[in-house]
Structures are given as structure tokens and as C-alpha cells.
Amino acid sequence: QVQLVESGGGLVQAGGSLRLSCAASGSILSIFGMGWYRQAPGKQRELVATLTPSGNTNVADSVKGRFTISGDNAKNTVYLQMNSLKPEDTAVYYCITDVAGRRYWGQGTQVTVSS
């Protein structure tokens, strides 16, 4: 059973920064890769960024240049560094991984950006 535990969310003013962390149970990052989704109130869930086992990254256009995804294989942890935050970044952020054809989700962490 894969478990993903996010942390690092909170309330920040526009223009500020936050770093989210997601710790996985086992060597998930180095084998399967991980990523981040977010869901704002009343909106569909949106892919934010992904990190492959080889270290390749992909970041959504809406956050490109402001958000960076990275990982630490030794800690089985993926990070999402969020800079220059905007009120429209307010959402619940979820960590994900795909293992053997099944997608696993973390419990989510709330990010609120005030104007």
C-alpha cells in the first residue's frame, strides 16, 4: 500500500512563497516518479507539476517560472517550491504517484493566498 503525506501548506500573502513536501512510503520517487495536482473551490483538479524517476520535470503553464518541483530520492520526498504566489493559486494541493496502473493521492494540503 502506497502512502503519501503532504505538508507545508498555509496562509500567505500575494507575492510570498511556500514549499510543499510530500513523503512517500517506500522508494516511490526513484522508481515511479511523483507529481502535484491542485483543486480550487468550484474548479476541476489541475495538474501542476511532475517529476520522473530520471529527473525530468514538467510544470503547468499557469505556474511556469514561479513553481519548481524537485525531489530527494534518499528521503522518498518530492517538493513543490512556490514563489510569487497569487490569489488564484489558492487551492488544495495533492501529491500523486502512479504505481502498477493505479494512481495514489495524498490527503491534500490547503494553500491560501490573500490579496
Coordinates of N, CA and C in Angstrom, one line a residue:
Q1 N 0.8 -1.2 0.0 CA 0.0 0.0 0.0 C 0.9 1.2 0.0
V2 N 0.6 2.1 -1.0 CA 1.4 3.4 -1.1 C 0.8 4.4 -0.2
Q3 N 1.6 5.1 0.6 CA 1.0 6.2 1.3 C 1.8 7.5 1.0
L4 N 1.1 8.6 0.8 CA 1.7 9.9 0.5 C 1.2 10.9 1.6
V5 N 2.1 11.6 2.2 CA 1.8 12.5 3.2 C 2.4 13.9 2.9
E6 N 1.5 14.8 2.7 CA 1.9 16.2 2.3 C 2.0 17.1 3.5
S7 N 2.8 18.1 3.4 CA 2.9 19.1 4.5 C 3.4 20.4 3.8
G8 N 3.3 21.5 4.6 CA 3.8 22.8 4.1 C 2.8 23.8 3.7
G9 N 1.6 23.4 3.6 CA 0.6 24.4 3.2 C 0.3 25.5 4.3
G10 N -0.4 26.5 3.9 CA -0.7 27.5 4.9 C -1.3 28.7 4.2
L11 N -1.3 29.8 5.0 CA -1.8 31.1 4.5 C -0.6 32.0 4.2
V12 N -0.6 32.7 3.1 CA 0.5 33.5 2.7 C -0.1 34.7 1.9
Q13 N 0.6 35.8 2.0 CA 0.1 37.0 1.2 C 0.6 36.9 -0.2
A14 N -0.1 37.5 -1.1 CA 0.3 37.5 -2.5 C 1.7 38.0 -2.6
G15 N 2.5 37.3 -3.5 CA 3.9 37.6 -3.7 C 4.8 36.8 -2.8
G16 N 4.2 36.1 -1.9 CA 5.0 35.3 -0.9 C 5.4 34.0 -1.5
S17 N 6.0 33.1 -0.6 CA 6.5 31.8 -1.1 C 6.1 30.8 0.0
L18 N 5.9 29.5 -0.5 CA 5.7 28.4 0.3 C 6.4 27.2 -0.3
R19 N 6.8 26.2 0.5 CA 7.3 25.0 0.0 C 6.5 23.8 0.5
L20 N 6.0 23.1 -0.4 CA 5.2 21.9 0.0 C 6.1 20.7 -0.1
S21 N 5.9 19.7 0.8 CA 6.6 18.5 0.8 C 5.7 17.3 0.8
C22 N 6.1 16.2 0.2 CA 5.3 15.0 0.1 C 6.2 13.8 0.3
A23 N 6.0 13.1 1.4 CA 6.8 12.0 1.8 C 6.1 10.7 1.4
A24 N 6.8 9.8 0.7 CA 6.2 8.6 0.2 C 6.7 7.4 1.1
S25 N 5.8 6.4 1.2 CA 6.2 5.2 1.9 C 6.9 4.3 0.9
G26 N 8.2 4.2 1.0 CA 9.0 3.3 0.1 C 9.6 4.1 -1.0
S27 N 10.4 3.4 -1.9 CA 11.2 4.0 -2.9 C 10.3 4.4 -4.1
I28 N 9.3 5.2 -3.9 CA 8.4 5.6 -5.0 C 9.0 6.5 -6.0
L29 N 9.6 7.6 -5.5 CA 10.1 8.6 -6.3 C 11.2 8.1 -7.3
S30 N 12.1 7.3 -6.9 CA 13.2 6.8 -7.7 C 12.7 5.8 -8.7
I31 N 11.6 5.2 -8.5 CA 11.1 4.1 -9.4 C 9.9 4.6 -10.3
F32 N 9.0 5.3 -9.7 CA 7.7 5.7 -10.4 C 7.6 7.2 -10.7
G33 N 8.3 8.0 -10.0 CA 8.1 9.4 -10.1 C 6.9 9.9 -9.3
M34 N 6.8 11.2 -9.2 CA 5.7 11.8 -8.4 C 5.3 13.1 -9.0
G35 N 4.2 13.6 -8.5 CA 3.7 14.9 -9.0 C 2.8 15.6 -8.1
W36 N 2.3 16.8 -8.5 CA 1.4 17.6 -7.7 C 0.2 18.0 -8.6
Y37 N -1.0 17.9 -8.0 CA -2.2 18.4 -8.6 C -2.7 19.5 -7.6
R38 N -3.7 20.3 -8.1 CA -4.4 21.2 -7.2 C -5.8 21.3 -7.6
Q39 N -6.6 21.7 -6.6 CA -8.1 21.9 -6.9 C -8.5 23.1 -6.1
A40 N -9.0 24.1 -6.9 CA -9.5 25.3 -6.3 C -11.0 25.1 -6.1
P41 N -11.6 25.9 -5.2 CA -13.1 25.8 -5.0 C -13.9 26.0 -6.3
G42 N -14.7 25.0 -6.6 CA -15.6 25.1 -7.7 C -14.9 24.9 -9.1
K43 N -13.7 24.4 -9.0 CA -12.9 24.1 -10.3 C -12.5 22.7 -10.3
Q44 N -12.1 22.2 -11.5 CA -11.6 20.9 -11.7 C -10.2 20.8 -11.2
R45 N -9.8 19.5 -10.9 CA -8.5 19.3 -10.4 C -7.5 19.5 -11.6
E46 N -6.4 20.2 -11.3 CA -5.5 20.6 -12.3 C -4.1 20.1 -12.0
L47 N -3.4 19.5 -13.0 CA -2.0 19.1 -12.9 C -1.1 20.3 -12.8
V48 N -0.3 20.3 -11.8 CA 0.6 21.4 -11.5 C 2.0 21.1 -12.0
A49 N 2.6 19.9 -11.6 CA 4.0 19.6 -11.9 C 4.2 18.1 -11.7
T50 N 5.2 17.6 -12.5 CA 5.6 16.2 -12.4 C 7.1 16.1 -12.4
L51 N 7.5 15.0 -11.7 CA 9.0 14.7 -11.7 C 9.1 13.2 -12.0
T52 N 9.9 12.9 -13.0 CA 10.1 11.5 -13.4 C 11.2 10.9 -12.6
P53 N 11.3 9.5 -12.7 CA 12.5 8.9 -12.0 C 13.8 9.4 -12.5
S54 N 13.9 9.7 -13.7 CA 15.1 10.2 -14.3 C 15.4 11.6 -14.0
G55 N 14.5 12.3 -13.4 CA 14.7 13.7 -13.0 C 14.1 14.7 -13.9
N56 N 13.4 14.3 -15.0 CA 12.8 15.2 -15.9 C 11.5 15.9 -15.2
T57 N 11.4 17.1 -15.4 CA 10.2 17.8 -14.8 C 9.3 18.4 -15.8
N58 N 8.1 18.6 -15.4 CA 7.1 19.2 -16.3 C 6.2 20.1 -15.4
V59 N 6.0 21.4 -15.8 CA 5.3 22.3 -15.0 C 4.2 22.9 -15.8
A60 N 3.0 23.1 -15.2 CA 1.9 23.7 -16.0 C 2.2 25.1 -16.4
D61 N 1.7 25.5 -17.5 CA 1.9 26.9 -18.0 C 1.5 27.9 -17.0
S62 N 0.4 27.6 -16.2 CA -0.1 28.6 -15.3 C 0.8 28.9 -14.2
V63 N 1.8 28.1 -13.9 CA 2.7 28.3 -12.8 C 4.2 28.3 -13.3
K64 N 4.4 28.2 -14.5 CA 5.8 28.2 -15.1 C 6.5 29.4 -14.7
G65 N 7.7 29.3 -14.3 CA 8.5 30.4 -13.9 C 8.3 30.8 -12.4
R66 N 7.3 30.3 -11.8 CA 7.0 30.6 -10.4 C 7.2 29.4 -9.5
F67 N 6.8 28.2 -10.0 CA 6.8 27.0 -9.2 C 7.9 26.1 -9.7
T68 N 8.6 25.3 -8.8 CA 9.6 24.4 -9.2 C 9.4 23.1 -8.4
I69 N 9.4 22.0 -9.1 CA 9.3 20.7 -8.5 C 10.7 20.1 -8.4
S70 N 11.0 19.4 -7.3 CA 12.2 18.7 -7.1 C 12.0 17.5 -6.2
G71 N 13.0 16.7 -6.0 CA 12.9 15.5 -5.2 C 14.2 15.1 -4.5
D72 N 14.0 14.3 -3.5 CA 15.1 13.7 -2.7 C 14.9 12.2 -2.7
N73 N 15.6 11.5 -3.5 CA 15.3 10.0 -3.5 C 15.7 9.4 -2.2
A74 N 16.7 9.9 -1.5 CA 17.1 9.2 -0.2 C 16.0 9.4 0.8
K75 N 15.2 10.5 0.7 CA 14.1 10.7 1.6 C 12.8 10.3 1.1
N76 N 12.7 9.8 -0.2 CA 11.5 9.5 -0.8 C 10.5 10.6 -0.7
T77 N 11.0 11.8 -1.0 CA 10.2 13.0 -0.8 C 10.3 13.9 -2.1
V78 N 9.1 14.5 -2.5 CA 9.0 15.4 -3.6 C 8.6 16.8 -3.0
Y79 N 9.2 17.8 -3.6 CA 8.9 19.2 -3.1 C 8.2 20.0 -4.2
L80 N 7.5 21.0 -3.8 CA 7.0 22.0 -4.7 C 7.3 23.4 -4.1
Q81 N 8.3 24.0 -4.7 CA 8.6 25.4 -4.3 C 7.7 26.3 -5.0
M82 N 7.0 27.1 -4.3 CA 6.0 28.1 -4.9 C 6.4 29.5 -4.6
N83 N 6.8 30.2 -5.6 CA 7.2 31.6 -5.4 C 6.2 32.6 -6.1
S84 N 6.3 33.8 -5.8 CA 5.4 34.8 -6.4 C 3.9 34.4 -6.4
L85 N 3.5 33.9 -5.3 CA 2.1 33.3 -5.2 C 1.1 34.4 -5.5
K86 N 0.0 33.9 -6.1 CA -1.1 34.8 -6.5 C -2.4 34.3 -5.8
P87 N -3.4 35.1 -5.6 CA -4.6 34.6 -5.0 C -5.2 33.5 -5.8
E88 N -5.0 33.4 -7.1 CA -5.6 32.3 -7.9 C -4.8 31.0 -7.7
D89 N -3.7 31.0 -7.0 CA -3.1 29.8 -6.6 C -3.7 29.1 -5.4
T90 N -4.7 29.8 -4.8 CA -5.4 29.2 -3.7 C -6.1 27.9 -4.1
A91 N -5.8 26.9 -3.3 CA -6.3 25.5 -3.7 C -5.9 24.5 -2.7
V92 N -6.4 23.3 -2.7 CA -5.9 22.2 -2.0 C -4.9 21.5 -3.0
Y93 N -3.7 21.3 -2.5 CA -2.7 20.7 -3.3 C -2.5 19.2 -2.9
Y94 N -2.5 18.4 -3.9 CA -2.4 17.0 -3.7 C -1.1 16.4 -4.3
C95 N -0.5 15.5 -3.6 CA 0.6 14.8 -4.1 C 0.1 13.5 -4.8
I96 N 0.7 13.0 -5.9 CA 0.3 11.8 -6.6 C 1.4 11.0 -7.0
T97 N 1.2 9.7 -7.2 CA 2.1 8.8 -7.9 C 1.3 7.7 -8.6
D98 N 1.8 7.2 -9.6 CA 1.2 6.1 -10.4 C 2.0 4.8 -10.2
V99 N 1.4 3.8 -9.6 CA 2.1 2.6 -9.3 C 1.3 1.4 -9.9
A100 N 1.9 0.7 -10.8 CA 1.2 -0.5 -11.3 C -0.2 -0.3 -11.8
G101 N -0.3 0.8 -12.5 CA -1.6 1.2 -13.1 C -2.6 1.8 -12.2
R102 N -2.2 2.1 -11.0 CA -3.1 2.7 -10.1 C -2.5 4.1 -9.6
R103 N -3.4 5.1 -9.5 CA -3.0 6.4 -9.1 C -3.3 6.5 -7.6
Y104 N -2.3 6.9 -6.9 CA -2.4 7.2 -5.4 C -2.4 8.7 -5.1
W105 N -3.2 9.1 -4.2 CA -3.3 10.5 -3.8 C -3.0 10.7 -2.3
G106 N -2.3 11.8 -2.0 CA -2.2 12.2 -0.7 C -3.5 12.8 -0.1
Q107 N -3.5 13.2 1.1 CA -4.7 13.7 1.7 C -4.9 15.2 1.3
G108 N -3.9 15.8 0.8 CA -4.1 17.2 0.4 C -3.6 18.2 1.5
T109 N -3.1 19.3 1.0 CA -2.7 20.4 2.0 C -3.3 21.7 1.4
Q110 N -3.9 22.5 2.2 CA -4.5 23.7 1.8 C -3.5 24.9 1.7
V111 N -3.5 25.5 0.5 CA -2.7 26.7 0.3 C -3.7 27.9 0.1
T112 N -3.6 28.9 0.9 CA -4.4 30.1 0.7 C -3.6 31.3 0.5
V113 N -3.8 32.0 -0.6 CA -3.0 33.2 -0.9 C -4.0 34.4 -0.8
S114 N -3.7 35.3 0.1 CA -4.5 36.5 0.3 C -4.0 37.7 -0.5
S115 N -4.9 38.5 -1.0 CA -4.5 39.6 -1.8 C -4.2 40.9 -1.0

